[in-house]
Short mmCIF file of C-alpha atoms in Angstrom, two decimals:
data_model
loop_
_atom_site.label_atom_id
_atom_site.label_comp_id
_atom_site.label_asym_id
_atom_site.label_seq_id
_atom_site.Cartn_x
_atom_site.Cartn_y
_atom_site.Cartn_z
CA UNK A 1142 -152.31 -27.04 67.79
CA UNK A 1143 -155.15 -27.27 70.37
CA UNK A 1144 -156.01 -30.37 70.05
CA UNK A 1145 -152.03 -31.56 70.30
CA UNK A 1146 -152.27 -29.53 73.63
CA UNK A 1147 -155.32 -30.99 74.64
CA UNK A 1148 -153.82 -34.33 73.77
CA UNK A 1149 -150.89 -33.63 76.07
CA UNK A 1150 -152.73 -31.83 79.13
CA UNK A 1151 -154.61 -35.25 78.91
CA UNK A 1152 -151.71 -37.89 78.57
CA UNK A 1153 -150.44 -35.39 81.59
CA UNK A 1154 -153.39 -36.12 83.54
CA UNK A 1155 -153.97 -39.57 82.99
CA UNK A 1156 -150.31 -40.15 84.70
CA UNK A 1157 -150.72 -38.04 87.47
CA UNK A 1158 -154.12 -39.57 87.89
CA UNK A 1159 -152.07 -43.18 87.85
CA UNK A 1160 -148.87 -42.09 90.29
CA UNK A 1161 -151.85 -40.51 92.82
CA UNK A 1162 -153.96 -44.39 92.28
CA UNK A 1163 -150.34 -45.80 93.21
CA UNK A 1164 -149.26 -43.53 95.87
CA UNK A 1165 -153.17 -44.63 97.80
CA UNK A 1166 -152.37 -47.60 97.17
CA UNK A 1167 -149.11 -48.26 98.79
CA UNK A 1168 -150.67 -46.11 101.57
CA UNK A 1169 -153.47 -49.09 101.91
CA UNK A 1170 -150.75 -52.05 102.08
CA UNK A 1171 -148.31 -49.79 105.18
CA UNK A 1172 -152.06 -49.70 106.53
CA UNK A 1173 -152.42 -53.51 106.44
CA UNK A 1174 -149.00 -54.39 107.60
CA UNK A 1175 -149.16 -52.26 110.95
CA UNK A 1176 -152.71 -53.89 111.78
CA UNK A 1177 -151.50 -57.07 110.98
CA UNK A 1178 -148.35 -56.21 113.71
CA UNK A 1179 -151.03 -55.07 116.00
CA UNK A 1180 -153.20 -58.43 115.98
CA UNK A 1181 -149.93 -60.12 116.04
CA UNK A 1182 -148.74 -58.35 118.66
CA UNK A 1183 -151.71 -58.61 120.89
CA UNK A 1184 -151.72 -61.93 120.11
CA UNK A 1185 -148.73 -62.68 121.44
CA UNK A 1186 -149.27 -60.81 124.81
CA UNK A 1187 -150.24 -62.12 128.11
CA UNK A 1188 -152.13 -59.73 129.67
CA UNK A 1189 -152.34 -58.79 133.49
CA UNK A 1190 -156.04 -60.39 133.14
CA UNK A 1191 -154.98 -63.16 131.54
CA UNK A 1192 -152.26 -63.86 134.46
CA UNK A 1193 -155.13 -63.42 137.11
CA UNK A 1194 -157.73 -65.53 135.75
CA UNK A 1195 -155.22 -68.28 135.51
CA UNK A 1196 -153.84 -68.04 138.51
CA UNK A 1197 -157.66 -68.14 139.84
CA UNK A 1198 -158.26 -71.20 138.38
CA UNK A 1199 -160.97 -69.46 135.77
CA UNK A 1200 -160.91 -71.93 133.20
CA UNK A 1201 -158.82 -71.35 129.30
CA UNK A 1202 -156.93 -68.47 128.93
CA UNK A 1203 -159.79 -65.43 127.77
CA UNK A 1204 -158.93 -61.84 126.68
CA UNK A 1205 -159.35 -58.71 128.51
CA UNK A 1206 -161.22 -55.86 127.42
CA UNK A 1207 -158.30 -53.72 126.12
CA UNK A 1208 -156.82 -56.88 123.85
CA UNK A 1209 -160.87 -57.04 122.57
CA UNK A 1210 -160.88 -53.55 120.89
CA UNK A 1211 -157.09 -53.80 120.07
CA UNK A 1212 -158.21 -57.13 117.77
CA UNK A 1213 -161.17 -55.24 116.27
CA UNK A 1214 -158.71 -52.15 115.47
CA UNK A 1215 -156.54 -54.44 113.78
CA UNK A 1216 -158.73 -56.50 112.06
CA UNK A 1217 -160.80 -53.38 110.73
CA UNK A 1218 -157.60 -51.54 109.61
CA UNK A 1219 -156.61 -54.82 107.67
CA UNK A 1220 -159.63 -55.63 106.02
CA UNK A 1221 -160.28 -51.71 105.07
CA UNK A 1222 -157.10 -51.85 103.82
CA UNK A 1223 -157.46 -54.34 101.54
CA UNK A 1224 -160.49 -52.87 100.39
CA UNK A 1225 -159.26 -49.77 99.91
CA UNK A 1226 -156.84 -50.99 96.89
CA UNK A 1227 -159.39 -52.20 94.10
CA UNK A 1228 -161.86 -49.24 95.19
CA UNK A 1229 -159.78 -46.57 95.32
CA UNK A 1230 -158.49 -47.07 91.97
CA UNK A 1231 -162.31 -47.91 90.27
CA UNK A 1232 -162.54 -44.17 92.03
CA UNK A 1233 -160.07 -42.64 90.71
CA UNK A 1234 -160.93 -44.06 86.90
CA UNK A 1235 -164.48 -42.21 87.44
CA UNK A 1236 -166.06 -45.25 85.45
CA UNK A 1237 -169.26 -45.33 84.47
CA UNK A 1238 -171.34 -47.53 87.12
CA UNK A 1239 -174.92 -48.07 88.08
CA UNK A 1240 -176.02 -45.48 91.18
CA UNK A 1241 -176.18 -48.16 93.64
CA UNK A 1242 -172.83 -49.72 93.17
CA UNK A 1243 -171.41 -46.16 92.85
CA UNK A 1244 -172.67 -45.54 96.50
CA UNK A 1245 -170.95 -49.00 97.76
CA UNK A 1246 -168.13 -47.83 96.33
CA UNK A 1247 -167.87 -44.48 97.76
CA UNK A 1248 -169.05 -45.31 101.07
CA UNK A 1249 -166.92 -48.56 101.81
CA UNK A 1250 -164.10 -46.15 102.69
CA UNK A 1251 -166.48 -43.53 105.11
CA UNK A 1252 -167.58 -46.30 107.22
CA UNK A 1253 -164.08 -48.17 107.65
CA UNK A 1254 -162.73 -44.80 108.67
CA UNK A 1255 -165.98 -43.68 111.11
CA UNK A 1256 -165.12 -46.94 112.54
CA UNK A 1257 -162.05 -46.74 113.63
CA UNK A 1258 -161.96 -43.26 114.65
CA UNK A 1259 -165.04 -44.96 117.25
CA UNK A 1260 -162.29 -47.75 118.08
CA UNK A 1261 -159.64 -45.40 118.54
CA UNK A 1262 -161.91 -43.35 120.93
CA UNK A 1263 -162.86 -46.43 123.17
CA UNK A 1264 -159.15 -47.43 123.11
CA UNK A 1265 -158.44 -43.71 124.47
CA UNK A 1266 -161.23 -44.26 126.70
CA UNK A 1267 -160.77 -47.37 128.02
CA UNK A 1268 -157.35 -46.77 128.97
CA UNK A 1269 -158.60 -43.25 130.73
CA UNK A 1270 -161.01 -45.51 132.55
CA UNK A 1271 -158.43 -47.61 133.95
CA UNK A 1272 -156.43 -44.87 134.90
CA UNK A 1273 -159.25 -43.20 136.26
CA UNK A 1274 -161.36 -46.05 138.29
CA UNK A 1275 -158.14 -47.85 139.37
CA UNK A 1276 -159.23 -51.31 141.31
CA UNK A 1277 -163.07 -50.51 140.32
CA UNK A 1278 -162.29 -51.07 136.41
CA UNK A 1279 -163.05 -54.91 136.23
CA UNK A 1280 -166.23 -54.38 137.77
CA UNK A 1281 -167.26 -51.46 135.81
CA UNK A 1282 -165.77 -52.72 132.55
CA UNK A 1283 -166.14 -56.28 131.11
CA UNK A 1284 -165.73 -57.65 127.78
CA UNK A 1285 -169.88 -58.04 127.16
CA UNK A 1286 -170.54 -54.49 127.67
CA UNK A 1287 -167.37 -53.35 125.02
CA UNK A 1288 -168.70 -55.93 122.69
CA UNK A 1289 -172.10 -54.47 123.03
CA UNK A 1290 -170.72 -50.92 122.49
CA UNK A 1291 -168.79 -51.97 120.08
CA UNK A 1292 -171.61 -53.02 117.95
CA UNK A 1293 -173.20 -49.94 118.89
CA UNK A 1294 -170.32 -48.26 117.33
CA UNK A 1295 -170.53 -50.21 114.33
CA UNK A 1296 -174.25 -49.82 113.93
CA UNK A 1297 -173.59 -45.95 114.34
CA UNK A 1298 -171.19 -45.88 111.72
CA UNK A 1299 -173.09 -47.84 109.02
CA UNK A 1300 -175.79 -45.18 109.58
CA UNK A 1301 -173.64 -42.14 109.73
CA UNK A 1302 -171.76 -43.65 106.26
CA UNK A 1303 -174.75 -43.84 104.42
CA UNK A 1304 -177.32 -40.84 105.92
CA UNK A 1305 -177.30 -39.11 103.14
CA UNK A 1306 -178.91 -41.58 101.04
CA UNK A 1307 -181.25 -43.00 103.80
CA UNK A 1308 -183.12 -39.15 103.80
CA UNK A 1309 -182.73 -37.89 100.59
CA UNK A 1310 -183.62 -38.42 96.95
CA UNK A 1311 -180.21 -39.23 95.70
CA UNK A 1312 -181.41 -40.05 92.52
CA UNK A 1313 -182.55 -36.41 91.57
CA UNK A 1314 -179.04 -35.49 92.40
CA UNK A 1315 -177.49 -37.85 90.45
CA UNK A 1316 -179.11 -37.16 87.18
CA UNK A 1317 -178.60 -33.27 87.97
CA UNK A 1318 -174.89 -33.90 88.91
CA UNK A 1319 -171.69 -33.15 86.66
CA UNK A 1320 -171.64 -36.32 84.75
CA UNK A 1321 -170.25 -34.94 81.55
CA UNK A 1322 -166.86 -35.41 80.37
CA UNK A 1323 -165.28 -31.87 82.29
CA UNK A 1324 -166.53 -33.49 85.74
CA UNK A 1325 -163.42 -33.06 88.35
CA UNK A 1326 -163.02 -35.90 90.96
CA UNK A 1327 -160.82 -35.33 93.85
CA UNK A 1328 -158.97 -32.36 92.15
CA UNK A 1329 -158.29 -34.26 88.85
CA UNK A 1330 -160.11 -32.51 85.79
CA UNK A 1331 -161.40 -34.59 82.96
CA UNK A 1332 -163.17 -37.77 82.52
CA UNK A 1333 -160.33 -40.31 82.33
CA UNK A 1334 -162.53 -43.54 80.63
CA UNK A 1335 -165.17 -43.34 78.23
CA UNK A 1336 -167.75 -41.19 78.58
CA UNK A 1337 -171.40 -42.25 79.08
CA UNK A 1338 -173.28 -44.50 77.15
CA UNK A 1339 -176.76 -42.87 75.74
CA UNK A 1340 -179.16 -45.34 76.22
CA UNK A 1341 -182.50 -45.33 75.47
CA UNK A 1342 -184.31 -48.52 76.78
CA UNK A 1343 -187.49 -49.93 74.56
CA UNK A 1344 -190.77 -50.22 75.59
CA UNK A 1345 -190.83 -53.23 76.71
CA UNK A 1346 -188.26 -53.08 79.38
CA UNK A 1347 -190.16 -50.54 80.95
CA UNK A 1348 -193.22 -53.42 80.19
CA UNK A 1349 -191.01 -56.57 81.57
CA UNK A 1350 -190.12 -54.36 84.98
CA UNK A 1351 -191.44 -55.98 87.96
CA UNK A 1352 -192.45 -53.60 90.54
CA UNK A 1353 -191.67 -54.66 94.31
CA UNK A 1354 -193.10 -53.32 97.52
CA UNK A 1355 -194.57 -50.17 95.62
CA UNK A 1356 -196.33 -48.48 98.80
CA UNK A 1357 -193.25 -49.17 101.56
CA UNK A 1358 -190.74 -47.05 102.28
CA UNK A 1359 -188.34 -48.02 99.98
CA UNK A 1360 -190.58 -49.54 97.24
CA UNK A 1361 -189.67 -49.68 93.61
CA UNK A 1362 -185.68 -49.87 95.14
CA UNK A 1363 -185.17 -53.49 93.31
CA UNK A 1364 -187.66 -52.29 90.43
CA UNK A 1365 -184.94 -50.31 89.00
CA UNK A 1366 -183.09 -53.31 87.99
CA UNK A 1367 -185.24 -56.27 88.23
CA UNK A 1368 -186.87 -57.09 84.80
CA UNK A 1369 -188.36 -60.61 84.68
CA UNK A 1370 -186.78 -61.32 80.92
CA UNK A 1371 -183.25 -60.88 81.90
CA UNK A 1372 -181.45 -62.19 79.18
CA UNK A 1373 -182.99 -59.94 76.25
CA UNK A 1374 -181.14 -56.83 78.39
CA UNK A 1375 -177.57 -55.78 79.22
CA UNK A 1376 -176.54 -54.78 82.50
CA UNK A 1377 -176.10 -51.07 81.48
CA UNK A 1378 -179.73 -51.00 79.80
CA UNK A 1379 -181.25 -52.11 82.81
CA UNK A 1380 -179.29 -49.54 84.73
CA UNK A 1381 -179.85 -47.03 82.19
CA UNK A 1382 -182.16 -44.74 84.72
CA UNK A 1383 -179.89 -44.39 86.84
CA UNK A 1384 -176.38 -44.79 85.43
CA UNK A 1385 -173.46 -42.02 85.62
CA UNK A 1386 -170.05 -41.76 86.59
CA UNK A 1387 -168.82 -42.78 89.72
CA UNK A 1388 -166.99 -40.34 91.46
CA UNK A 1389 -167.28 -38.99 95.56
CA UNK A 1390 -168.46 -35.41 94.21
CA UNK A 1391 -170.85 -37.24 92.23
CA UNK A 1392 -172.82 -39.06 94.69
CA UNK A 1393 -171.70 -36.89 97.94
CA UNK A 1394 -172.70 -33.84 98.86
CA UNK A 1395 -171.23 -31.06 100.28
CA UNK A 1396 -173.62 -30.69 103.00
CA UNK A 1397 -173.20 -34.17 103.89
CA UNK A 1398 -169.15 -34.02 104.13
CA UNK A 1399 -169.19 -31.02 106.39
CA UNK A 1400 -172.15 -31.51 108.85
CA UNK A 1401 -172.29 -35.13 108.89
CA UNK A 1402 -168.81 -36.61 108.48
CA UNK A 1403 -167.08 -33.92 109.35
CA UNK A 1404 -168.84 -33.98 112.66
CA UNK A 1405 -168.40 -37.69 113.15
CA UNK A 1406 -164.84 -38.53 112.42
CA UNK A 1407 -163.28 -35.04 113.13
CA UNK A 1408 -165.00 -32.86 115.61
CA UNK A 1409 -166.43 -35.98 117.76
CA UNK A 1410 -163.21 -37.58 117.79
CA UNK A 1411 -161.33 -34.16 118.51
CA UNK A 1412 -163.65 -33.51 121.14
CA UNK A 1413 -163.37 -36.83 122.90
CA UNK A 1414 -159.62 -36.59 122.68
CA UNK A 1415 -159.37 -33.03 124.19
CA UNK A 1416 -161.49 -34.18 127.43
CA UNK A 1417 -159.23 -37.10 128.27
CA UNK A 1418 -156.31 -34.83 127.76
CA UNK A 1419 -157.40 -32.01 129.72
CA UNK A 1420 -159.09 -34.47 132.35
CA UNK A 1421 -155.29 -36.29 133.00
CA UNK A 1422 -153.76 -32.80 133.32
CA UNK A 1423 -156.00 -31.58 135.93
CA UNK A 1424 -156.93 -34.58 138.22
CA UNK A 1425 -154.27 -35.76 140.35
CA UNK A 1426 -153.60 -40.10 139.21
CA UNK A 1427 -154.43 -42.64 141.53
CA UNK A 1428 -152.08 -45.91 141.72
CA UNK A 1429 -153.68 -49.00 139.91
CA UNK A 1430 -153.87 -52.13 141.48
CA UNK A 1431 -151.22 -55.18 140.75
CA UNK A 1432 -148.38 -52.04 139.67
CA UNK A 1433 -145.42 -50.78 141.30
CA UNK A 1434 -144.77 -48.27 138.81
CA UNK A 1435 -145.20 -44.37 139.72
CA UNK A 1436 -148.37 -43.01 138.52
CA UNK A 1437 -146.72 -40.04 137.46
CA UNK A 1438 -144.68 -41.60 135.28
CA UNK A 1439 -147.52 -43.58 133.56
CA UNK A 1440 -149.47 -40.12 133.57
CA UNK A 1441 -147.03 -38.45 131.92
CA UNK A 1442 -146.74 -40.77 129.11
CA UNK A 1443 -150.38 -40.95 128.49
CA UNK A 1444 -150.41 -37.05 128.39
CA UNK A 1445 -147.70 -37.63 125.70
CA UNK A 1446 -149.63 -40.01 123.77
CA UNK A 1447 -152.75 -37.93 123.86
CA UNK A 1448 -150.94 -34.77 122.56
CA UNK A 1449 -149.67 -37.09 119.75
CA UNK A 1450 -152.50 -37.97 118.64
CA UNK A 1451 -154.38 -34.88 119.04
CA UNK A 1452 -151.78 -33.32 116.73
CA UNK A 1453 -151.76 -35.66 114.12
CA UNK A 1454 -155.27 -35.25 113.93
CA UNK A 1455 -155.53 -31.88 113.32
CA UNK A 1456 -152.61 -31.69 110.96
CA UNK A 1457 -153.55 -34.66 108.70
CA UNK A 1458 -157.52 -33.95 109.12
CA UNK A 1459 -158.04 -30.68 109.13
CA UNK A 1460 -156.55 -29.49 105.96
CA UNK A 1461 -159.73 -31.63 103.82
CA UNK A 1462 -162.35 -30.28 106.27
CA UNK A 1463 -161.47 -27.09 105.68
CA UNK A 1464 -161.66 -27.19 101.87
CA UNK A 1465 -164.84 -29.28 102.26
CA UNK A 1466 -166.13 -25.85 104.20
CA UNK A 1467 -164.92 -23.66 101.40
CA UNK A 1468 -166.56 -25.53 98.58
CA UNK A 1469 -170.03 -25.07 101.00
CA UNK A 1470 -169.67 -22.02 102.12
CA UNK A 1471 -168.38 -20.11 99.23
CA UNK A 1472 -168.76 -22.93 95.86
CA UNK A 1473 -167.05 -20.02 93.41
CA UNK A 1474 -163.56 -21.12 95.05
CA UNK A 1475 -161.27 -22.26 92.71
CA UNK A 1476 -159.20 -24.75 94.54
CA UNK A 1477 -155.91 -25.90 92.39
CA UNK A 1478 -155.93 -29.69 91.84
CA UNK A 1479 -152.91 -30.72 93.93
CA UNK A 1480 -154.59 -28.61 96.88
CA UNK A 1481 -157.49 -31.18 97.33
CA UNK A 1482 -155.31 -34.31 96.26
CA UNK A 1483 -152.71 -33.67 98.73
CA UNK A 1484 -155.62 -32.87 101.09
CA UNK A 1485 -157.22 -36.37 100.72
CA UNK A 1486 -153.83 -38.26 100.80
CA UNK A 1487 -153.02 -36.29 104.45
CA UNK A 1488 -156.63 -37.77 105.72
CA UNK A 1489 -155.58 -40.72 104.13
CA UNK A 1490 -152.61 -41.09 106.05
CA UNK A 1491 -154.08 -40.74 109.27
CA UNK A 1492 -154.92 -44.45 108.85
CA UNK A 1493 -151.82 -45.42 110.04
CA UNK A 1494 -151.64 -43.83 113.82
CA UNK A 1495 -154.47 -45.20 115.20
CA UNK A 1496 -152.71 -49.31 114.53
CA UNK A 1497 -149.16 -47.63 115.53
CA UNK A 1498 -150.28 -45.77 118.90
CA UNK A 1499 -152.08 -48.92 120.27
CA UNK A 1500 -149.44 -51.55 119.06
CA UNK A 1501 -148.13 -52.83 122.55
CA UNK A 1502 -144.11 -53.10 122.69
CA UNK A 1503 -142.33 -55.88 124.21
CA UNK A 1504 -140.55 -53.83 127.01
CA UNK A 1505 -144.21 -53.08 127.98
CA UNK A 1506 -145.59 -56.53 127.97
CA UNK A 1507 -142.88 -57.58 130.23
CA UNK A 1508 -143.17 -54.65 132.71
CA UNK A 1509 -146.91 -56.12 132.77
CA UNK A 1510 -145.92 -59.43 133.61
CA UNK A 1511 -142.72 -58.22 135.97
CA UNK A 1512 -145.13 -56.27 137.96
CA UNK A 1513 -148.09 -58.57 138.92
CA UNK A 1514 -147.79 -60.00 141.74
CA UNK A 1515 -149.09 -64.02 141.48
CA UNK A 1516 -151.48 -65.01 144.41
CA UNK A 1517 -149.65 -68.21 144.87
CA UNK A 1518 -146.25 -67.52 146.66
CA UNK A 1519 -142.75 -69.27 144.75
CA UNK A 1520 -141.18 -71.94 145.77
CA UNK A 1521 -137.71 -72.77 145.46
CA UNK A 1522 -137.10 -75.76 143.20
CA UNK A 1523 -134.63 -76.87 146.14
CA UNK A 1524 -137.55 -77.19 148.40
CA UNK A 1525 -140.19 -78.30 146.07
CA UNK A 1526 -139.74 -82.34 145.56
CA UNK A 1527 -140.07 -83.53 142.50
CA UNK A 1528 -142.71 -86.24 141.54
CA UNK A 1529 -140.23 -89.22 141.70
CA UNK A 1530 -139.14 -88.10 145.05
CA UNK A 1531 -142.27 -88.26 146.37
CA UNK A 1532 -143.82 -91.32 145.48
CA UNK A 1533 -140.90 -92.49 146.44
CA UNK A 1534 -141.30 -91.16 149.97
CA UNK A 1535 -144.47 -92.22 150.23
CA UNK A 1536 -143.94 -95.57 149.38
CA UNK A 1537 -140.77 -95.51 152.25
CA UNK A 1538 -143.88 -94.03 155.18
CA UNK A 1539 -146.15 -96.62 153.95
CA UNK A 1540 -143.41 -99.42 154.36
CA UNK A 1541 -142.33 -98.05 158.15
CA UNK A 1542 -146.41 -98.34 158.93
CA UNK A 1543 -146.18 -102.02 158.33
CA UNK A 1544 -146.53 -104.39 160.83
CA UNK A 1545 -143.65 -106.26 159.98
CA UNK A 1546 -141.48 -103.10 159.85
CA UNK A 1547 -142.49 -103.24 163.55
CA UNK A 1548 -141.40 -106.55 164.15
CA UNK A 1549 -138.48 -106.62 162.79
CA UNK A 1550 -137.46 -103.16 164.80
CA UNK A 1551 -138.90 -105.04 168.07
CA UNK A 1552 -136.12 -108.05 167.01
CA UNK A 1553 -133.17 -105.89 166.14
CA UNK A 1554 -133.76 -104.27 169.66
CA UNK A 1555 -133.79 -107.63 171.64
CA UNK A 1556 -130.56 -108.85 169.38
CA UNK A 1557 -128.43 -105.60 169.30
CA UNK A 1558 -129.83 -103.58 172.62
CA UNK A 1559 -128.29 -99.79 172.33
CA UNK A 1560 -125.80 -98.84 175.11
#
């Protein structure tokens, strides 16, 4: 009777564990579509820089700064997205990998999402600044300098995804971890493939390993899977040191998910946020250049957006932080299991504001283009000639400035003098 309970609290798990995989994963392909829309529809957008430079004569048609990050937003929501499918559902299986793969795999995800919560606060920034600056913006702000902060960004975020394992000993942590078949992973009890292979590698694959840069910082990193006689050993049995099953409470810690991403892609972002906000609400807005609009009315809106986004931050973030605190702070918690899965499905879903909030609509693009005014003034096609007409006057002046045209003026006066 136990084990036929045991069988079914299993078959029970394994299905939840499947409809969670496929819930994620639909939640990754909505992500893709709306950054696809959003490079589309940036794209498809003339800009109010793009209208100037051509009307300036500044050579092929170049984007402005806010079209730059917009691109990168879209482009780093689509390609996490599509990472996001195959990885989330290796996760999920908690299969047994080799350490180093295992930490790919778990921090793929952390630095797509400390990315674009950096994108989305240089978007919010960016549009403060031109708010803010007014006709001082294009001097202040050009595309090299958000290129070079962008790559700032990006550098910030591959070291904030992956600081726990550039200080630490991970390896020490994942031999002590919960590897054994009652290891929970993201609120799901159980080990749901096989469990670990025992493997006990001969003497002469610890004789065959080739040890590389022993006395640098990161020495004997390669020597834990390079073995010059590759062929007499299988992938796990070179792996066998350091081989366990992949899983984010496996390889992350809770020390990590609190004071280091907590910090950077909650409490930063949250912070950030709140300035602008409270900035817009107490300084009075000055009118942009090349806009006819009222600047209370554009104020307002931003306000509107900002509170948006502030509150679907906090209700779709918060929820994980706080149970990431709780298993810290106090590790006797028992959370239930839908508690955390929910938890990580509402951070999850917080994917899809950032691409939605900075899509640009088509009634907005052409209030942009209404509302520049073009250097050169219209003319009306009644007055302009067209190019027929005037070679063809031209050719009519250069036949009165003949000589004989003249002449035969001079005759018809002598022949036919006017009354």
């Amino acid at each position: 009777m136990i084990k036929l309970s045991c069988q079914r609290t299993g078959r029970a798990n394994m299905e939840f564990m499947w409809l969670y995989s496929l819930c994620q994963c639909i939640l990754s392909v909505f992500v893709i579509v709306v950054s696809v829309r959003l490079c589309m529809a940036v794209s498809g957008s003339s800009t109010v820089a793009d209208i100037q430079e051509r009307t300036q004569g500044a050579g092929p048609q170049l984007r402005s700064v806010t079209c730059c990050l917009r691109l990168c937003l879209g482009w780093v929501g689509a390609v996490g997205g599509a990472v996001a499918v195959p990885v989330t559902v290796l996760l999920n299986l908690r299969t047994p990998q080799c350490l180093y793969t295992c930490i790919t795999l778990v921090c793929c995800p952390l630095l797509v999402r400390q990315f674009t919560m950096f994108l989305l606060m240089l978007l919010t920034l960016d549009s403060h600044l031109q708010h803010h600056l007014a006709d001082r913006y294009s001097s202040v702000m050009t595309r090299q300098r958000a290129l070079c902060v962008v790559l700032l960004c990006w550098v910030g975020s591959v070291l904030s995804s992956f600081a726990q394992f550039i200080s630490s000993d991970v390896l020490d942590t994942w031999r002590r971890g919960g590897t054994g078949p009652g290891t929970a992973g993201l609120g799901l009890p159980g080990n749901w493939t096989t469990s670990l292979p025992h493997l006990t590698p001969s003497p002469k694959y610890h004789h065959d390993r080739k040890i590389i840069g022993k006395y640098l910082p990161y020495g004997g990193f390669l020597s834990k899977f390079y073995v010059e006689d590759m062929h007499n050993f299988t992938y796990a049995e070179i792996h066998s040191s350091h081989w366990g099953v992949c899983a984010p409470d496996n390889i992350l810690s809770p020390q990590f998910l609190v004071y280091v991403h907590g910090m950077t892609v909650f409490l930063l972002p949250l912070l950030c946020l709140l300035a602008i906000y409270l900035d817009l609400l107490c300084i009075k807005p000055r009118k942009t250049p090349f806009s006819h609009t009222d600047p209370l009315n554009k104020d307002s809106c931003r306000v509107r957006s900002l509170s948006l986004s502030l509150s679907l931050l906090v209700v779709l973030c918060l929820p994980l932080h706080i149970i990431h605190a709780l298993l810290l702070f106090t590790p006797s918690t028992n959370l239930p299991a839908w508690a955390h899965a929910v938890a990580v499905f509402l951070f999850q879903l917080y994917s899809l504001v950032p691409p939605i909030l900075f899509t640009p609509s088509k009634k907005k693009v052409g209030e942009e283009r209404a509302s520049f005014p073009l250097s050169v003034p219209h003319i009306p096609p009644a007055v302009t000639p067209s190019r027929g007409k005037s070679v063809r006057m031209a050719l009519c002046e250069a036949v009165q400035a003949a000589p004989w045209a003249s002449a035969k003026h001079s005759l018809k006066a002598k022949v036919c003098p006017e009354v």
